Amino acid sequence: MTRDSRLQIGVIGAGYWGPNLVRNFSLVSGAVVTGVADTQQKRLDFIGARHPAVRLYRDPLALIGAADTDAVVISTPVETHFGLARAALEAGKHVLLEKPMCASTAQCDQLLALAKARRLVLMVDHTFLYTGAVRKIRELIVTGELGEILYFDSVRVNLGLFQHDVNVIWDLAPHDVSIMDAVIAAPAKGVSAIGRSHFGTTVENIAYLTVTFDNAAIAHFHVNWLAPVKVRMTLIGGSKKMIVYDDTEPSEKVKVYDKGVVVTSDVEEVRRTLVQYRTGDMYAPRLDGTEALYLIAEEFVAAVRDGRKPLTDGESGRRVVSILEAADKSLASGGQLVPL
């Protein structure tokens, strides 16, 4: 029998995100989900009822070692990412990792070296970079419509589920840090963070994170599990125009404002600087409604097929982890700036 020419995908983790991964990879031309692994039988039963042709595993290592597994998609708690990804890469399998990539930059570096040595694709599921909203934002920046990026300011808060294994920065900030990494064309220079834990917990449930860059840009993040409302808003300020990105908006998620500051020199008093405000129109660009996770699945399959780096490759995943790791160090030092 001729071997299936499609990329044969094994998904590890059938909890909240896993079923969505199985569904989207099943829709991608050139791919087929052949196996799903999870330690909980009820989760496997859920997958089996909807995808009867998929082989089910209680042991993820068995899935990794299966002959009909070409690539492994890992959607498990972050503390398990390194071990599972390393096993998959060592077995010659391409890897797509849920965010954040790993629990430390040292772990990221080991996976990057292993993937390079084996010539395998290593990709990170930074979902928001594939949304119509963020793709439009990147387009506006690349074409120069916003001018030089001056600041990136995001708020991601809700009355959320307290995590026991990671603090609120590792839980919520990777989304916005990955967006920041994609829209600010300069390496991050330093990180400072302050936060607090409440109700007898050992991890921070509210935090403020600031990132500086080699250029004039600055980024700020507010993440919080204790807010009375759900807010998902990002402000991006450019020298020409500004963006408000509200992910809770049902339709007009991105609004572009023709507003800014004009600095002129007074001809009579050259030492005095005059600041004038420019106010123009606002428009909401049309956004592509294709599901982001489907585009991630397409990108992963295409990267493997074409032997190229994906948009959200392991290097981008490492950059995000380096900022989260530095934020932890800053938290421990009372908010001191940690160089990158």
XYZ file of C-alpha atoms in Angstrom:
340
model
C 0.000 0.000 0.000
C 1.341 3.449 -0.896
C 2.114 5.649 2.071
C -0.181 8.621 2.540
C 1.599 11.606 0.930
C -0.109 14.066 3.258
C 1.746 15.354 6.323
C 0.638 13.038 9.135
C -0.036 15.023 12.288
C -0.045 13.812 15.887
C -1.621 16.123 18.489
C -0.534 15.874 22.124
C -3.053 17.389 24.528
C -6.812 17.176 24.033
C -7.901 19.719 26.622
C -9.202 23.210 25.810
C -7.093 23.945 22.711
C -6.398 20.425 21.439
C -9.806 19.756 19.815
C -9.509 23.049 17.915
C -6.112 21.992 16.598
C -7.443 18.604 15.502
C -10.398 20.239 13.747
C -8.290 22.764 11.841
C -5.504 20.411 10.811
C -8.191 18.042 9.547
C -9.359 20.794 7.178
C -5.952 21.660 5.735
C -5.137 20.270 2.316
C -1.944 18.238 2.483
C -2.348 17.190 6.123
C -4.160 14.491 8.062
C -4.466 13.981 11.809
C -3.468 10.380 12.492
C -3.204 10.389 16.284
C -4.107 12.236 19.472
C -2.577 11.670 22.904
C -3.826 12.693 26.328
C -3.484 11.266 29.830
C -7.216 11.614 30.492
C -9.458 9.037 28.868
C -12.542 11.270 28.820
C -10.700 13.753 26.626
C -9.708 10.979 24.244
C -13.288 9.767 24.163
C -14.366 13.281 23.158
C -11.906 13.254 20.238
C -12.792 9.692 19.253
C -16.499 10.470 19.024
C -15.834 13.320 16.590
C -12.880 11.880 14.678
C -13.320 8.095 14.622
C -10.425 7.536 12.186
C -7.889 9.109 14.578
C -5.786 6.739 16.675
C -5.907 7.520 20.415
C -2.973 7.271 22.840
C -2.680 7.563 26.605
C 1.125 7.776 26.266
C 2.403 10.774 24.257
C 5.748 9.077 23.656
C 3.927 6.256 21.867
C 2.345 8.792 19.538
C 5.721 10.434 18.914
C 7.260 7.082 18.066
C 4.452 5.960 15.768
C 5.409 5.314 12.139
C 2.424 7.322 10.910
C 3.483 10.490 12.760
C 5.485 12.988 10.657
C 4.908 16.024 12.849
C 3.810 16.652 16.422
C 1.591 19.458 17.694
C 2.007 20.000 21.449
C -0.845 21.623 23.377
C 0.011 20.865 27.001
C 1.089 22.851 30.106
C 4.280 24.845 29.535
C 6.336 22.773 31.980
C 5.901 19.751 29.683
C 6.804 21.517 26.426
C 10.554 20.999 26.554
C 10.534 17.282 27.286
C 7.888 16.455 24.704
C 9.362 18.679 21.999
C 12.857 17.330 22.555
C 11.571 13.746 22.283
C 9.759 14.603 19.065
C 12.739 16.356 17.473
C 15.067 13.535 18.470
C 12.639 11.151 16.755
C 12.855 13.214 13.562
C 9.433 14.833 13.856
C 8.586 18.441 13.013
C 7.125 20.332 15.991
C 4.456 22.970 16.565
C 4.405 24.159 20.187
C 1.640 25.955 22.050
C 2.662 29.306 23.548
C 4.767 30.055 25.466
C 7.423 27.982 23.732
C 9.215 26.774 26.879
C 9.706 27.611 30.541
C 13.147 29.189 29.944
C 15.382 30.538 27.200
C 17.886 27.765 27.973
C 15.251 25.201 27.020
C 14.378 27.186 23.883
C 18.034 27.236 22.863
C 18.324 23.468 23.163
C 15.267 22.913 20.993
C 16.468 25.438 18.408
C 19.861 23.739 18.169
C 18.250 20.314 17.878
C 15.814 21.424 15.170
C 18.636 23.046 13.202
C 20.845 19.967 13.459
C 18.017 17.688 12.316
C 16.730 20.166 9.692
C 13.259 20.103 11.198
C 10.601 22.793 11.419
C 10.101 24.219 14.912
C 7.131 26.565 15.145
C 5.229 28.294 17.956
C 1.461 28.832 18.024
C 1.327 32.599 18.547
C -2.298 32.623 17.456
C -2.932 36.343 17.402
C -0.336 36.978 14.701
C -2.575 35.061 12.296
C -5.780 36.956 13.060
C -7.163 39.320 10.457
C -6.734 42.211 12.895
C -3.033 41.750 13.590
C -2.249 40.896 9.974
C -3.852 44.193 8.968
C -1.912 46.050 11.664
C 1.360 44.574 10.413
C 0.425 45.548 6.854
C -0.223 49.153 7.884
C 3.127 49.303 9.650
C 5.113 47.633 6.860
C 3.660 49.994 4.237
C 4.682 52.965 6.402
C 1.177 54.322 6.965
C 1.772 54.692 10.714
C 5.303 56.048 10.366
C 7.851 55.272 13.070
C 6.368 53.245 15.935
C 6.644 55.230 19.162
C 4.762 53.085 21.655
C 2.814 49.868 22.140
C 0.388 49.883 25.067
C -1.800 46.855 25.838
C -4.335 45.867 28.476
C -5.422 42.220 28.838
C -7.518 41.814 31.968
C -10.484 39.806 33.190
C -11.905 38.099 36.250
C -10.070 35.017 35.184
C -9.092 31.537 36.139
C -6.176 31.535 38.578
C -3.324 29.351 37.346
C -1.346 27.290 39.836
C 1.789 26.738 37.755
C 2.450 30.148 36.150
C 1.860 33.770 37.106
C -0.401 36.166 35.226
C 2.463 37.382 33.023
C 3.197 33.905 31.669
C -0.528 33.223 31.280
C -1.751 36.383 29.540
C 1.226 38.431 28.324
C 2.561 36.023 25.639
C -0.299 37.049 23.329
C 0.541 40.737 23.392
C 4.307 40.296 23.657
C 4.222 38.215 20.462
C 2.232 40.963 18.722
C 4.695 43.582 19.964
C 7.606 41.484 18.719
C 6.027 41.386 15.266
C 5.215 45.100 14.934
C 8.216 46.834 16.509
C 11.155 46.459 14.164
C 13.857 46.665 16.817
C 15.301 44.243 19.374
C 14.059 44.561 22.945
C 16.712 46.105 25.191
C 15.396 45.746 28.735
C 12.429 44.630 30.820
C 11.004 45.834 34.119
C 7.948 44.444 35.911
C 6.031 44.862 39.121
C 3.194 42.692 40.364
C 1.333 41.395 43.370
C -0.220 38.132 44.521
C -3.423 38.082 46.577
C -5.630 35.678 48.498
C -2.725 33.629 49.771
C -1.525 32.568 46.325
C 2.167 32.207 45.508
C 2.058 33.633 41.986
C 1.302 37.169 40.850
C -2.283 37.707 39.702
C -1.790 41.329 38.603
C 1.295 42.778 36.922
C 2.618 45.698 34.896
C 5.403 45.067 32.426
C 7.528 47.607 30.522
C 9.857 46.827 27.613
C 12.427 49.242 26.175
C 14.103 49.035 22.766
C 17.241 50.131 20.959
C 15.180 52.748 19.158
C 12.778 55.285 20.686
C 9.887 52.847 21.080
C 8.530 51.709 24.433
C 5.979 49.006 25.248
C 3.774 48.583 28.293
C 1.525 45.680 29.318
C -1.134 45.431 32.005
C -2.248 41.873 32.792
C -4.717 41.040 35.523
C -6.875 38.125 36.689
C -8.822 40.355 39.098
C -10.585 42.839 36.806
C -14.388 43.193 36.951
C -14.627 43.335 33.151
C -12.875 41.692 30.227
C -10.639 44.126 28.362
C -8.486 43.246 25.349
C -7.218 46.561 24.024
C -3.974 47.691 22.413
C -2.898 51.205 21.446
C -0.126 51.592 18.893
C 1.234 55.091 18.386
C 3.096 56.040 15.217
C 4.683 59.268 14.124
C 2.045 59.603 11.372
C -1.041 57.712 12.559
C -2.286 55.716 15.542
C -4.183 52.462 15.995
C -6.726 51.274 18.546
C -7.106 47.489 18.482
C -10.006 46.218 20.582
C -10.302 42.444 20.310
C -13.645 42.430 22.142
C -15.269 44.464 19.344
C -17.502 42.207 17.225
C -16.745 43.963 13.929
C -14.519 47.059 13.958
C -11.635 45.565 15.896
C -9.018 47.869 14.334
C -9.448 51.624 14.041
C -6.869 53.850 12.420
C -6.711 57.459 13.599
C -5.118 60.182 11.551
C -3.966 61.920 14.693
C -0.550 62.870 15.917
C 1.867 65.533 17.029
C 3.667 68.049 14.843
C 6.791 69.682 16.267
C 7.891 72.964 14.686
C 10.545 75.536 15.528
C 9.449 79.067 16.305
C 11.168 81.356 13.782
C 11.400 84.202 16.310
C 12.690 82.161 19.217
C 14.683 79.206 17.856
C 15.296 77.728 21.306
C 11.588 77.290 21.941
C 9.857 74.177 20.578
C 6.196 74.339 19.670
C 4.054 71.200 19.853
C 0.901 71.174 17.747
C -1.721 68.460 17.623
C -2.973 67.162 14.297
C -6.486 65.687 14.143
C -7.838 63.954 11.064
C -10.265 61.221 10.147
C -10.699 57.737 11.594
C -11.393 54.624 9.571
C -11.877 50.940 10.342
C -10.202 48.748 7.694
C -11.874 45.602 6.454
C -10.419 42.479 8.064
C -10.041 38.937 6.773
C -12.321 36.656 8.803
C -10.410 33.399 8.208
C -9.933 31.510 11.479
C -6.431 32.177 12.805
C -5.862 28.595 13.873
C -6.594 27.357 10.359
C -3.939 29.736 9.004
C -1.495 28.456 11.627
C -2.134 24.893 10.499
C -1.652 25.939 6.869
C 1.582 27.760 7.696
C 2.997 24.776 9.585
C 2.196 22.347 6.779
C 3.591 24.734 4.145
C 6.804 25.300 6.130
C 7.384 21.549 6.353
C 6.515 21.002 2.698
C 8.691 23.859 1.416
C 11.533 23.454 3.913
C 11.322 27.062 5.084
C 10.990 28.988 8.326
C 7.390 29.694 9.391
C 6.236 33.173 10.374
C 6.224 32.274 14.072
C 9.365 30.179 14.151
C 11.341 29.016 17.156
C 13.400 32.204 17.203
C 10.275 34.337 17.653
C 9.125 31.963 20.383
C 12.460 32.365 22.142
C 12.245 36.172 22.000
C 8.875 36.081 23.733
C 10.177 33.696 26.419
C 13.231 35.899 26.994
C 10.934 38.807 27.865
C 8.775 36.678 30.178
C 11.899 35.292 31.852
C 13.337 38.786 32.342
C 9.983 39.923 33.763
C 10.225 37.219 36.436
C 13.715 38.422 37.367
C 12.464 41.992 37.580
C 9.512 40.952 39.737
C 11.912 39.245 42.131
C 14.061 42.392 42.347
C 11.178 44.764 43.019
C 10.892 46.115 39.497
C 14.512 46.734 38.565
C 15.341 46.916 34.855
C 16.698 43.613 33.544
C 18.854 43.965 30.395
C 18.294 41.629 27.476
